[in-house]
mmCIF file of C-alpha atoms in Angstrom:
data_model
loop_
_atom_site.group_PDB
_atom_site.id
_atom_site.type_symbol
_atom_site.label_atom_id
_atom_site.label_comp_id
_atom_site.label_asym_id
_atom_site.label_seq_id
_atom_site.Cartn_x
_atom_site.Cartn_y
_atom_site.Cartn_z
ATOM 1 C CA UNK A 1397 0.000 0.000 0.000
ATOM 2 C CA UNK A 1398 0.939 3.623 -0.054
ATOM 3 C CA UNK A 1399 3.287 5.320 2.241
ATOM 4 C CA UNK A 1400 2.058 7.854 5.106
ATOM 5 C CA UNK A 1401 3.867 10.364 2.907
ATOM 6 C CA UNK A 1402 1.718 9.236 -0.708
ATOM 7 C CA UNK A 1403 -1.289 9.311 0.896
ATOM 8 C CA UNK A 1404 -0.810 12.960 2.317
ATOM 9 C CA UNK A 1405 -0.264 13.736 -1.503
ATOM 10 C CA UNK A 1406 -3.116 12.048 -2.299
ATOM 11 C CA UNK A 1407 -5.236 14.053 0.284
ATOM 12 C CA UNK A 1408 -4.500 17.270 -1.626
ATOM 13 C CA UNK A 1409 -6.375 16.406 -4.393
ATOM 14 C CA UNK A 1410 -9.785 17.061 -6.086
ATOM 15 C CA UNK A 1411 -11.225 14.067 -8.598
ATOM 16 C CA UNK A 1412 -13.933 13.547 -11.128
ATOM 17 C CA UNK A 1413 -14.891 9.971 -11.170
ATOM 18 C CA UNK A 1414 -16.767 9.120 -14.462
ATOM 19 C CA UNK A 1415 -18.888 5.793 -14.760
ATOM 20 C CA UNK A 1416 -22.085 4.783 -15.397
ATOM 21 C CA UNK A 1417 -22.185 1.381 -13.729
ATOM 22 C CA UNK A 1418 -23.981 2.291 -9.714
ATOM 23 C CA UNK A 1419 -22.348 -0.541 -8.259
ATOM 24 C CA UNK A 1420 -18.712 0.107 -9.701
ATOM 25 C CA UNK A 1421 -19.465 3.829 -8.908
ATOM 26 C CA UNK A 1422 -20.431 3.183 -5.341
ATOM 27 C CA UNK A 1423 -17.212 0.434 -4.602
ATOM 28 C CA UNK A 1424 -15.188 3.423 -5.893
ATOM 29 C CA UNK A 1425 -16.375 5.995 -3.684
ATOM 30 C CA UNK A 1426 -16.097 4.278 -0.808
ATOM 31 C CA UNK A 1427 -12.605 3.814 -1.385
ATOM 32 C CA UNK A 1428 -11.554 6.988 -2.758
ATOM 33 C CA UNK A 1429 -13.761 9.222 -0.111
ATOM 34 C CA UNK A 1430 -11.272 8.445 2.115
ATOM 35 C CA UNK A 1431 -7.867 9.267 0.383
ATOM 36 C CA UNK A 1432 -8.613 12.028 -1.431
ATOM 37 C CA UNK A 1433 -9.639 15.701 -0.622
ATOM 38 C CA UNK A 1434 -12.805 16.231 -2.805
ATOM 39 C CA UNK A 1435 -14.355 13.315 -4.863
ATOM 40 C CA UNK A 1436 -17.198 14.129 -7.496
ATOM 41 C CA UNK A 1437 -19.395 12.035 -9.705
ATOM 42 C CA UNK A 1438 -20.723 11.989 -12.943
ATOM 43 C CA UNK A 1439 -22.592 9.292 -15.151
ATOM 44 C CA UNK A 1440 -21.506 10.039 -18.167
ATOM 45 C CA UNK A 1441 -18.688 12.119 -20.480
ATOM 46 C CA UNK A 1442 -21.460 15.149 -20.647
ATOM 47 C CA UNK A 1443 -22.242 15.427 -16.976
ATOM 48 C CA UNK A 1444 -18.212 15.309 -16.670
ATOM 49 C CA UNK A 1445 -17.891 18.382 -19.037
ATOM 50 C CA UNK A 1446 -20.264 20.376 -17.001
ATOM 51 C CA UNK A 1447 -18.440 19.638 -13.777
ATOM 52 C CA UNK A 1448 -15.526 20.452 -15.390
ATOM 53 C CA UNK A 1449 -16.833 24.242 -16.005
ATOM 54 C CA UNK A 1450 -17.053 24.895 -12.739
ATOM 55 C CA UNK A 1451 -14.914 23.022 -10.557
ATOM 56 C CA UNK A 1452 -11.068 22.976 -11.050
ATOM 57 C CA UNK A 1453 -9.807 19.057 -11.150
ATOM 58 C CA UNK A 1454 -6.721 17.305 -10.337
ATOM 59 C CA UNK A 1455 -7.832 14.127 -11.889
ATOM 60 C CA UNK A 1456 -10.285 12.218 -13.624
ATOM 61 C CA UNK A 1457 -10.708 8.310 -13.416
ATOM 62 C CA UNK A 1458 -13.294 7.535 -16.588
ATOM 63 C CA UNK A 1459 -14.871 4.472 -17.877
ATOM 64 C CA UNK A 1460 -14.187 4.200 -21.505
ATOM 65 C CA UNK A 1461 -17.911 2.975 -22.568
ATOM 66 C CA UNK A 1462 -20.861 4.907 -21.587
ATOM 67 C CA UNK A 1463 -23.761 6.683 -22.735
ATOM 68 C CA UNK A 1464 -24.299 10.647 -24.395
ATOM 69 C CA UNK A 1465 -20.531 10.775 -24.168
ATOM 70 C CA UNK A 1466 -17.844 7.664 -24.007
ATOM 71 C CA UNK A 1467 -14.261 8.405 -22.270
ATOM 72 C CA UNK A 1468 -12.686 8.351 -25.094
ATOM 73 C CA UNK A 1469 -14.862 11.213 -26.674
ATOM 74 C CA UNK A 1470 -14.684 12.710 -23.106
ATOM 75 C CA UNK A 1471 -11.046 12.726 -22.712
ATOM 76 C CA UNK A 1472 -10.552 14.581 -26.549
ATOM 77 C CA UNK A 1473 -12.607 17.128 -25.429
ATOM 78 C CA UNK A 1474 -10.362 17.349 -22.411
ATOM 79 C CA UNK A 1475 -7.377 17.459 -24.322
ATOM 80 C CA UNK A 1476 -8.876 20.009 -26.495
ATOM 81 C CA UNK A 1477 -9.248 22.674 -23.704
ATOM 82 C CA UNK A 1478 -5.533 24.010 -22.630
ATOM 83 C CA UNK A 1479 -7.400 25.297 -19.577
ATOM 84 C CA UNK A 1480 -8.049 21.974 -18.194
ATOM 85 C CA UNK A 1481 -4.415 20.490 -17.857
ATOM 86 C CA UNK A 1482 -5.116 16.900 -15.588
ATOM 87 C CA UNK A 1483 -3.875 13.712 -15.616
ATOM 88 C CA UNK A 1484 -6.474 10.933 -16.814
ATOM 89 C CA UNK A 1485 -6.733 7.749 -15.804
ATOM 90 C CA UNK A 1486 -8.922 5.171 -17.544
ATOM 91 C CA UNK A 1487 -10.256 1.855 -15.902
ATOM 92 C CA UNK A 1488 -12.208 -0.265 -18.104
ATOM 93 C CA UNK A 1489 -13.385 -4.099 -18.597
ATOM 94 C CA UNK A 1490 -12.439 -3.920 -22.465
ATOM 95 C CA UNK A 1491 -8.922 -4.721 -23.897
ATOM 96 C CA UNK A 1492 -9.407 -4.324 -27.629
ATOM 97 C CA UNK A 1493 -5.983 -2.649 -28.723
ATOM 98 C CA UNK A 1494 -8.326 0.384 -30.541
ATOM 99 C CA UNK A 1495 -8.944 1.859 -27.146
ATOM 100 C CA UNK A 1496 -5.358 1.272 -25.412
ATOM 101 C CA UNK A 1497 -3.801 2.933 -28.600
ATOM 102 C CA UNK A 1498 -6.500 5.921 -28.456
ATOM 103 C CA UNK A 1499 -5.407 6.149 -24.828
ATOM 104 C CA UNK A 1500 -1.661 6.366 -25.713
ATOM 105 C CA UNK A 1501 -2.566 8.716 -28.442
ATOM 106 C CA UNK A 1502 -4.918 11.382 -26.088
ATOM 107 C CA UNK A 1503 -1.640 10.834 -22.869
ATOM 108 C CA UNK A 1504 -3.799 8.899 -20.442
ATOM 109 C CA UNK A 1505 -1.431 9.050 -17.567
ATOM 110 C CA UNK A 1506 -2.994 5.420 -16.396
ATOM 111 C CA UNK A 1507 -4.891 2.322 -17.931
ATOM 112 C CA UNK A 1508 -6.731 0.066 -14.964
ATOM 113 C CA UNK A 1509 -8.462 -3.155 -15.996
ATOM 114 C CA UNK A 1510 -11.767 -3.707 -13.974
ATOM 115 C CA UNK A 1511 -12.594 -5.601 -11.741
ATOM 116 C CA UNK A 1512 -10.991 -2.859 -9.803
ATOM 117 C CA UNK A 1513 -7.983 -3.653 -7.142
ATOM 118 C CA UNK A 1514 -7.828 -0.949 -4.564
ATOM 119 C CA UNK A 1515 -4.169 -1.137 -4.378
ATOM 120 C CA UNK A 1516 -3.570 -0.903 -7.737
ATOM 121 C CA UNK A 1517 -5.839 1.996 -8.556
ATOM 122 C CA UNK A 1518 -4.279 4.111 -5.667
ATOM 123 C CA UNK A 1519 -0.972 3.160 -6.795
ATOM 124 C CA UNK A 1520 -2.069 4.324 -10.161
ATOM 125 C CA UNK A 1521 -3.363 7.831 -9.104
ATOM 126 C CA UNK A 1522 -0.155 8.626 -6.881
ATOM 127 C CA UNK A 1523 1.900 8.084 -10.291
ATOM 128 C CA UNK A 1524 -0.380 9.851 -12.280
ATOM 129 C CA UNK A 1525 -0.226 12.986 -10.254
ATOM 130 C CA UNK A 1526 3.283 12.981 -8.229
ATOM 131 C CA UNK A 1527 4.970 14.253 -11.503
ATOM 132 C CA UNK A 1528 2.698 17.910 -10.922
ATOM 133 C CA UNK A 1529 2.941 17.646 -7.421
ATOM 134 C CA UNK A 1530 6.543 17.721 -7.342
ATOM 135 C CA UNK A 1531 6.393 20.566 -10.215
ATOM 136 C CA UNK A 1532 4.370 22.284 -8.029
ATOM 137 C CA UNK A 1533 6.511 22.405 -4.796
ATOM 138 C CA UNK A 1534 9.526 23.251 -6.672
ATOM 139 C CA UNK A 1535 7.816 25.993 -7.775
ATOM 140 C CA UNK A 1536 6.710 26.679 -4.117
ATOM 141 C CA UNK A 1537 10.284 26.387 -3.389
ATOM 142 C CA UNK A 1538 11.595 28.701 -5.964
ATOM 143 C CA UNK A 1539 8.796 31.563 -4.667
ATOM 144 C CA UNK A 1540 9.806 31.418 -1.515
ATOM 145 C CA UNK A 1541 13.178 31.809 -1.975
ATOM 146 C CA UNK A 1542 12.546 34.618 -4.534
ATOM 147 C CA UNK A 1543 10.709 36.104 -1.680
ATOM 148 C CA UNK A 1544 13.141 35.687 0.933
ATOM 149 C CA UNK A 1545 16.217 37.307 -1.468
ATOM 150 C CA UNK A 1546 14.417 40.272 -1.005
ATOM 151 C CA UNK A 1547 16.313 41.120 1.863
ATOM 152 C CA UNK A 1548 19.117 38.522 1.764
ATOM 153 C CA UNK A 1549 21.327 37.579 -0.340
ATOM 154 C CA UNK A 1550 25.221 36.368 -1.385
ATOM 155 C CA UNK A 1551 25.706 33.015 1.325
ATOM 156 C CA UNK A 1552 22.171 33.769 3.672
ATOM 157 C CA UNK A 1553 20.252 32.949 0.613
ATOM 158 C CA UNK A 1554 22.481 29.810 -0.358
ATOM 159 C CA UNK A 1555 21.937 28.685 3.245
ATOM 160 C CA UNK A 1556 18.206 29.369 3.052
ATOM 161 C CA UNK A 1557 18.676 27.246 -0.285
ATOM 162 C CA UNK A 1558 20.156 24.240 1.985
ATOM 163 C CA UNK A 1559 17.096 24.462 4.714
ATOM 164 C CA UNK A 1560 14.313 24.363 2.384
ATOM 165 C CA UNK A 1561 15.559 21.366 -0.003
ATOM 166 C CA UNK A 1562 16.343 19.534 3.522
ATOM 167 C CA UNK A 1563 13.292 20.336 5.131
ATOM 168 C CA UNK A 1564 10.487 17.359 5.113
ATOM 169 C CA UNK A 1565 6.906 17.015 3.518
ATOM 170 C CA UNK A 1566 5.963 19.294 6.510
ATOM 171 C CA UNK A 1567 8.377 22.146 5.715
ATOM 172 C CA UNK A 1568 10.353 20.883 9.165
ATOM 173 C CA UNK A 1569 14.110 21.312 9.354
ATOM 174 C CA UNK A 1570 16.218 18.652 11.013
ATOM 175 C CA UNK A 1571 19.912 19.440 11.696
ATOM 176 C CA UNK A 1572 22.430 21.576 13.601
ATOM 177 C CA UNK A 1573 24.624 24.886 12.683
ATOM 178 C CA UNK A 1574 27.477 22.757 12.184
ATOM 179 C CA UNK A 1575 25.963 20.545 9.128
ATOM 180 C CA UNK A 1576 24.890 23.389 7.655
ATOM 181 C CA UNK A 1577 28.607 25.030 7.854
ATOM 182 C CA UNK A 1578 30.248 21.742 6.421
ATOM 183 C CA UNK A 1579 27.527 21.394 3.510
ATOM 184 C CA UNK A 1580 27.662 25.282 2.244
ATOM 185 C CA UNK A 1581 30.861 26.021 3.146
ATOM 186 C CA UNK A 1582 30.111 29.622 4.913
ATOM 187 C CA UNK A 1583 31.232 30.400 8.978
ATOM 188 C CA UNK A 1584 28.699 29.507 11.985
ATOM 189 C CA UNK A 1585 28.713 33.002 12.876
ATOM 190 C CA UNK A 1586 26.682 33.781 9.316
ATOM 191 C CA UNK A 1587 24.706 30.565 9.582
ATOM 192 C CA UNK A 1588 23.627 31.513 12.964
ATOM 193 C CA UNK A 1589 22.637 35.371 12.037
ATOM 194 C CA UNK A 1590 20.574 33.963 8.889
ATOM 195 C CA UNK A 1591 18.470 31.562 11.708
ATOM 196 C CA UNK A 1592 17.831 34.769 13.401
ATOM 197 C CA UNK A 1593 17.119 36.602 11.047
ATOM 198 C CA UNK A 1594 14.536 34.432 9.362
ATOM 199 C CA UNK A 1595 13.079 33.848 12.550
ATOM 200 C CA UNK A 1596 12.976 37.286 13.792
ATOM 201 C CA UNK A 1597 11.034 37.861 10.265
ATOM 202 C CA UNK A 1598 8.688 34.702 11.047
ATOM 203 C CA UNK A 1599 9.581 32.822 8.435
ATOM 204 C CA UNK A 1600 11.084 30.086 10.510
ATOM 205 C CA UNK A 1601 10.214 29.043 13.775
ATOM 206 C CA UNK A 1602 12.577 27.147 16.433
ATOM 207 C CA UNK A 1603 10.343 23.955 17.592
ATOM 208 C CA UNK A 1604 13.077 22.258 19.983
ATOM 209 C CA UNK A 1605 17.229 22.032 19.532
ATOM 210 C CA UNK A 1606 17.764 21.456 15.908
ATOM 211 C CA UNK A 1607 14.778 21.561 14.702
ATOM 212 C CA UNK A 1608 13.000 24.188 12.562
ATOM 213 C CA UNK A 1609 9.979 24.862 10.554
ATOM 214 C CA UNK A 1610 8.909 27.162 7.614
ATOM 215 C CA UNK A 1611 6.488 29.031 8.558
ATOM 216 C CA UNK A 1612 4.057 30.605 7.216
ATOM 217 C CA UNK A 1613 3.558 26.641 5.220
ATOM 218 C CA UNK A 1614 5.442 26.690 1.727
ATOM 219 C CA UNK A 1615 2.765 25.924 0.235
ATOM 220 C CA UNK A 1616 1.070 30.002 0.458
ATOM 221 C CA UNK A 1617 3.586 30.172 -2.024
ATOM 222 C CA UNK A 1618 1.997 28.127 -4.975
ATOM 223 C CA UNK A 1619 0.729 29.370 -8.508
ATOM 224 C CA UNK A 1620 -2.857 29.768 -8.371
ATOM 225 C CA UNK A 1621 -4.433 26.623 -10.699
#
């Protein structure tokens, strides 16, 4: 199963499930209610459209065969719009090479052959969406730092550098002055004035002997989707 750490990236996310069989709708929301932040339904590709106007999605799991609008139809239209940029992730009781080559043609980030396995279809969404994830906290990253170079700069921000790309899933810094002296290569007494300062600014906050967090969360620091 999935780590503590993969299923906190699952939590952040919002997906449209797409299927039109009840009972393979209702197995699926019982599992997914519970790993992911927002789960919505639709019966078909055209209810899935008009969810898509007005709710931004991280995902969408789609049956391929269904009525008013099949996945595959769906999942052009998707791929259509530059506005809705989400991974797509089919699961489906038919293996007839025409729809796993339309799927490798429209970039379905995952193909999942019903009956569903829970394990396998979590598995599958923590692939499909860690590669935007990780875009998106290195773009956190980058923010903050641009942010914080505002009034530091030369070692302070190279040591600021060194904190943030050590720091954990929780923005929490593990280590002493000393590590960070050997790794950068800059003296203790301008490692110990850039803790100071970043903590006399708020951005960092002293939780016990060697250990720090960011603070306001990283993650204020995100492009808008």
């Amino acid at each position: 199963m999935l780590s503590k750490n993969d299923e906190k990236i699952l939590k952040n996310l919002k997906v449209l499930y797409v299927e039109d069989e009840e009972d393979i709708l209702k197995f699926a929301s019982m599992v997914l209610e519970d790993y992911v932040d927002k789960l919505l339904i639709a019966r078909n590709g055209k209810e899935a459209l008009e969810i898509l106007k007005n709710e931004n999605v991280d995902l969408i799991i789609t049956d391929i065969l269904m009525p008013k609008l099949n996945g595959i139809e769906l999942i052009r239209e998707i791929r259509k719009n530059p506005l809705w940029d989400l991974s797509v992730i089919v699961v489906t009781a038919h293996t007839e090479t025409r729809y796993l080559l339309d799927c490798i043609e429209l970039r379905v980030e995952g193909y999942i052959l019903k009956p569903i396995d829970v394990e396998e279809l979590l598995k599958t969404i923590f692939r499909a969406t860690l590669p935007k994830y990780q875009a998106s906290e290195l773009r956190a990253k980058n923010a903050l730092l641009n942010a914080i170079s505002v009034f530091v700069g030369g070692k302070k921000i190279e040591i600021i550098k060194y904190l943030i790309e050590h720091s954990d899933s929780e923005n929490i810094f593990y280590g002493s002055y000393e590590d960070i002296v050997q790794e950068v290569g800059v003296s203790k007494p301008t490692v110990v004035k850039t803790f100071h300062q970043l903590i006399d600014t708020g951005l960092l906050v002293r939780l016990k002997n060697k250990i720090y967090k960011f603070q306001p969360d990283i993650s204020q620091y995100k492009e808008e989707s």
